[in-house]
Short mmCIF file of C-alpha atoms in Angstrom, two decimals:
data_model
loop_
_atom_site.label_atom_id
_atom_site.label_comp_id
_atom_site.label_asym_id
_atom_site.label_seq_id
_atom_site.Cartn_x
_atom_site.Cartn_y
_atom_site.Cartn_z
CA UNK A 10 82.66 41.92 -242.83
CA UNK A 11 81.09 38.74 -241.51
CA UNK A 12 77.37 38.17 -240.96
CA UNK A 13 78.05 38.22 -237.21
CA UNK A 14 79.33 41.80 -237.58
CA UNK A 15 76.10 43.03 -239.20
CA UNK A 16 73.43 44.53 -236.92
CA UNK A 17 70.64 42.03 -236.22
CA UNK A 18 67.95 44.03 -238.04
CA UNK A 19 70.08 44.18 -241.18
CA UNK A 20 70.99 40.51 -240.85
CA UNK A 21 67.30 39.60 -240.73
CA UNK A 22 66.70 41.54 -243.92
CA UNK A 23 69.69 39.84 -245.55
CA UNK A 24 68.19 36.46 -244.70
CA UNK A 25 65.29 37.08 -247.08
CA UNK A 26 67.67 37.96 -249.91
CA UNK A 27 67.05 37.89 -253.62
CA UNK A 28 65.14 36.14 -256.35
CA UNK A 29 66.68 35.96 -259.82
CA UNK A 30 64.84 37.40 -262.79
CA UNK A 31 65.73 38.29 -266.36
CA UNK A 32 65.83 41.77 -267.83
CA UNK A 33 63.17 41.93 -270.53
CA UNK A 34 65.36 44.15 -272.69
CA UNK A 35 68.47 42.01 -272.87
CA UNK A 36 68.25 38.90 -270.78
CA UNK A 37 70.78 40.20 -268.25
CA UNK A 38 70.36 38.56 -264.87
CA UNK A 39 68.74 40.77 -262.28
CA UNK A 40 68.27 40.30 -258.57
CA UNK A 41 65.14 41.42 -256.75
CA UNK A 42 65.50 43.12 -253.38
CA UNK A 43 62.33 43.91 -251.47
CA UNK A 44 60.73 45.38 -248.40
CA UNK A 45 57.11 44.27 -248.03
CA UNK A 46 54.28 45.30 -245.71
CA UNK A 47 56.06 48.22 -244.04
CA UNK A 48 53.34 49.99 -242.00
CA UNK A 49 53.76 53.63 -240.99
CA UNK A 50 51.61 56.53 -239.86
CA UNK A 51 51.30 59.07 -242.64
CA UNK A 52 49.66 62.39 -243.36
CA UNK A 53 47.88 61.43 -246.57
CA UNK A 54 44.57 62.14 -248.21
CA UNK A 55 42.75 64.65 -250.34
CA UNK A 56 39.54 64.96 -248.31
CA UNK A 57 39.04 67.47 -245.49
CA UNK A 58 38.62 64.70 -242.88
CA UNK A 59 42.10 63.42 -243.87
CA UNK A 60 43.85 66.75 -243.31
CA UNK A 61 45.68 67.32 -240.03
CA UNK A 62 45.46 63.67 -238.99
CA UNK A 63 47.53 60.60 -239.65
CA UNK A 64 46.42 57.27 -241.01
CA UNK A 65 48.24 54.03 -241.51
CA UNK A 66 49.80 53.21 -244.86
CA UNK A 67 51.36 49.91 -245.86
CA UNK A 68 54.21 50.22 -248.33
CA UNK A 69 55.80 47.41 -250.33
CA UNK A 70 58.77 48.00 -252.63
CA UNK A 71 60.50 45.60 -255.03
CA UNK A 72 63.72 46.72 -256.71
CA UNK A 73 65.46 44.90 -259.54
CA UNK A 74 69.20 45.47 -259.57
CA UNK A 75 71.88 44.35 -261.97
CA UNK A 76 73.42 41.15 -260.67
CA UNK A 77 76.92 41.64 -259.30
CA UNK A 78 79.71 40.15 -261.37
CA UNK A 79 81.78 39.74 -258.20
CA UNK A 80 81.17 37.24 -255.40
CA UNK A 81 79.26 38.69 -252.44
CA UNK A 82 81.52 36.97 -249.90
CA UNK A 83 78.78 37.49 -247.29
CA UNK A 84 79.65 41.22 -247.22
CA UNK A 85 76.87 43.80 -246.94
CA UNK A 86 79.02 46.37 -248.74
CA UNK A 87 78.78 44.27 -251.92
CA UNK A 88 74.98 44.26 -251.93
CA UNK A 89 72.13 46.65 -252.51
CA UNK A 90 71.32 47.53 -248.90
CA UNK A 91 67.66 47.27 -247.89
CA UNK A 92 68.14 50.53 -246.02
CA UNK A 93 68.07 52.34 -249.40
CA UNK A 94 64.41 51.31 -249.67
CA UNK A 95 63.56 51.87 -246.02
CA UNK A 96 65.15 55.32 -245.97
CA UNK A 97 63.33 56.35 -249.16
CA UNK A 98 60.00 55.33 -247.64
CA UNK A 99 60.73 57.09 -244.34
CA UNK A 100 61.84 60.30 -246.10
CA UNK A 101 58.76 60.49 -248.30
CA UNK A 102 56.27 59.55 -245.59
CA UNK A 103 57.92 61.96 -243.15
CA UNK A 104 58.05 64.88 -245.58
CA UNK A 105 54.63 66.25 -244.70
CA UNK A 106 51.10 65.93 -246.05
CA UNK A 107 50.69 64.18 -249.40
CA UNK A 108 47.29 64.18 -251.10
CA UNK A 109 47.50 61.06 -253.27
CA UNK A 110 48.83 57.53 -252.88
CA UNK A 111 50.02 57.92 -256.48
CA UNK A 112 52.22 60.86 -255.47
CA UNK A 113 53.67 58.93 -252.53
CA UNK A 114 54.46 55.94 -254.75
CA UNK A 115 56.08 58.13 -257.44
CA UNK A 116 58.28 59.93 -254.90
CA UNK A 117 59.44 56.66 -253.32
CA UNK A 118 60.18 55.18 -256.76
CA UNK A 119 62.20 58.24 -257.81
CA UNK A 120 64.35 58.10 -254.67
CA UNK A 121 65.05 54.39 -255.05
CA UNK A 122 65.92 54.79 -258.74
CA UNK A 123 68.56 57.35 -257.75
CA UNK A 124 70.67 54.39 -256.60
CA UNK A 125 73.06 53.47 -259.45
CA UNK A 126 72.29 49.73 -259.29
CA UNK A 127 68.49 50.10 -259.28
CA UNK A 128 67.04 49.21 -262.69
CA UNK A 129 63.31 48.90 -262.04
CA UNK A 130 61.13 49.50 -259.02
CA UNK A 131 57.60 48.48 -258.10
CA UNK A 132 55.96 50.46 -255.31
CA UNK A 133 52.63 49.64 -253.68
CA UNK A 134 51.04 52.13 -251.25
CA UNK A 135 47.89 51.11 -249.39
CA UNK A 136 45.78 53.25 -247.07
CA UNK A 137 44.63 50.93 -244.31
CA UNK A 138 42.16 53.16 -242.45
CA UNK A 139 40.12 54.64 -245.33
CA UNK A 140 37.64 51.87 -246.10
CA UNK A 141 37.14 48.25 -245.14
CA UNK A 142 40.21 46.45 -246.39
CA UNK A 143 42.87 48.52 -248.10
CA UNK A 144 42.82 51.02 -250.97
CA UNK A 145 45.83 52.28 -252.84
CA UNK A 146 48.12 52.42 -255.81
CA UNK A 147 50.80 50.21 -257.33
CA UNK A 148 53.28 51.52 -259.90
CA UNK A 149 56.26 50.17 -261.80
CA UNK A 150 59.03 52.47 -262.98
CA UNK A 151 62.23 51.82 -264.90
CA UNK A 152 65.50 53.73 -264.94
CA UNK A 153 65.61 55.99 -267.96
CA UNK A 154 68.57 55.41 -270.27
#
């Protein structure tokens, strides 16, 4: 598949591809795939004034994947598709009311780590309408051996 065959939205995400890193446990090369600053309406909050209403959350996810030992050949099927991250976020946010940003972050991380190439994931969830600025949670999780 050529880049011209990839839908424009996916092609834009491919353009901001990966940054190399090293696995702290063995020095294996890892690639980092990310979706940053994804803003959605969410039913989130523990207080009574947060029940039955939506508020904006901003979600950022970084995933470290094992580097491919085969050339990518500009083929989306040989990559970790950004849609894995986007779909995990949409599924969790759309699943109904969640009390805590910590819970939302944990559920997103668990879904992303279900992908066989995902090694570690960092998830940041920010509530944008709660206080001036943003409040939230950031977690890092690693695939269990």
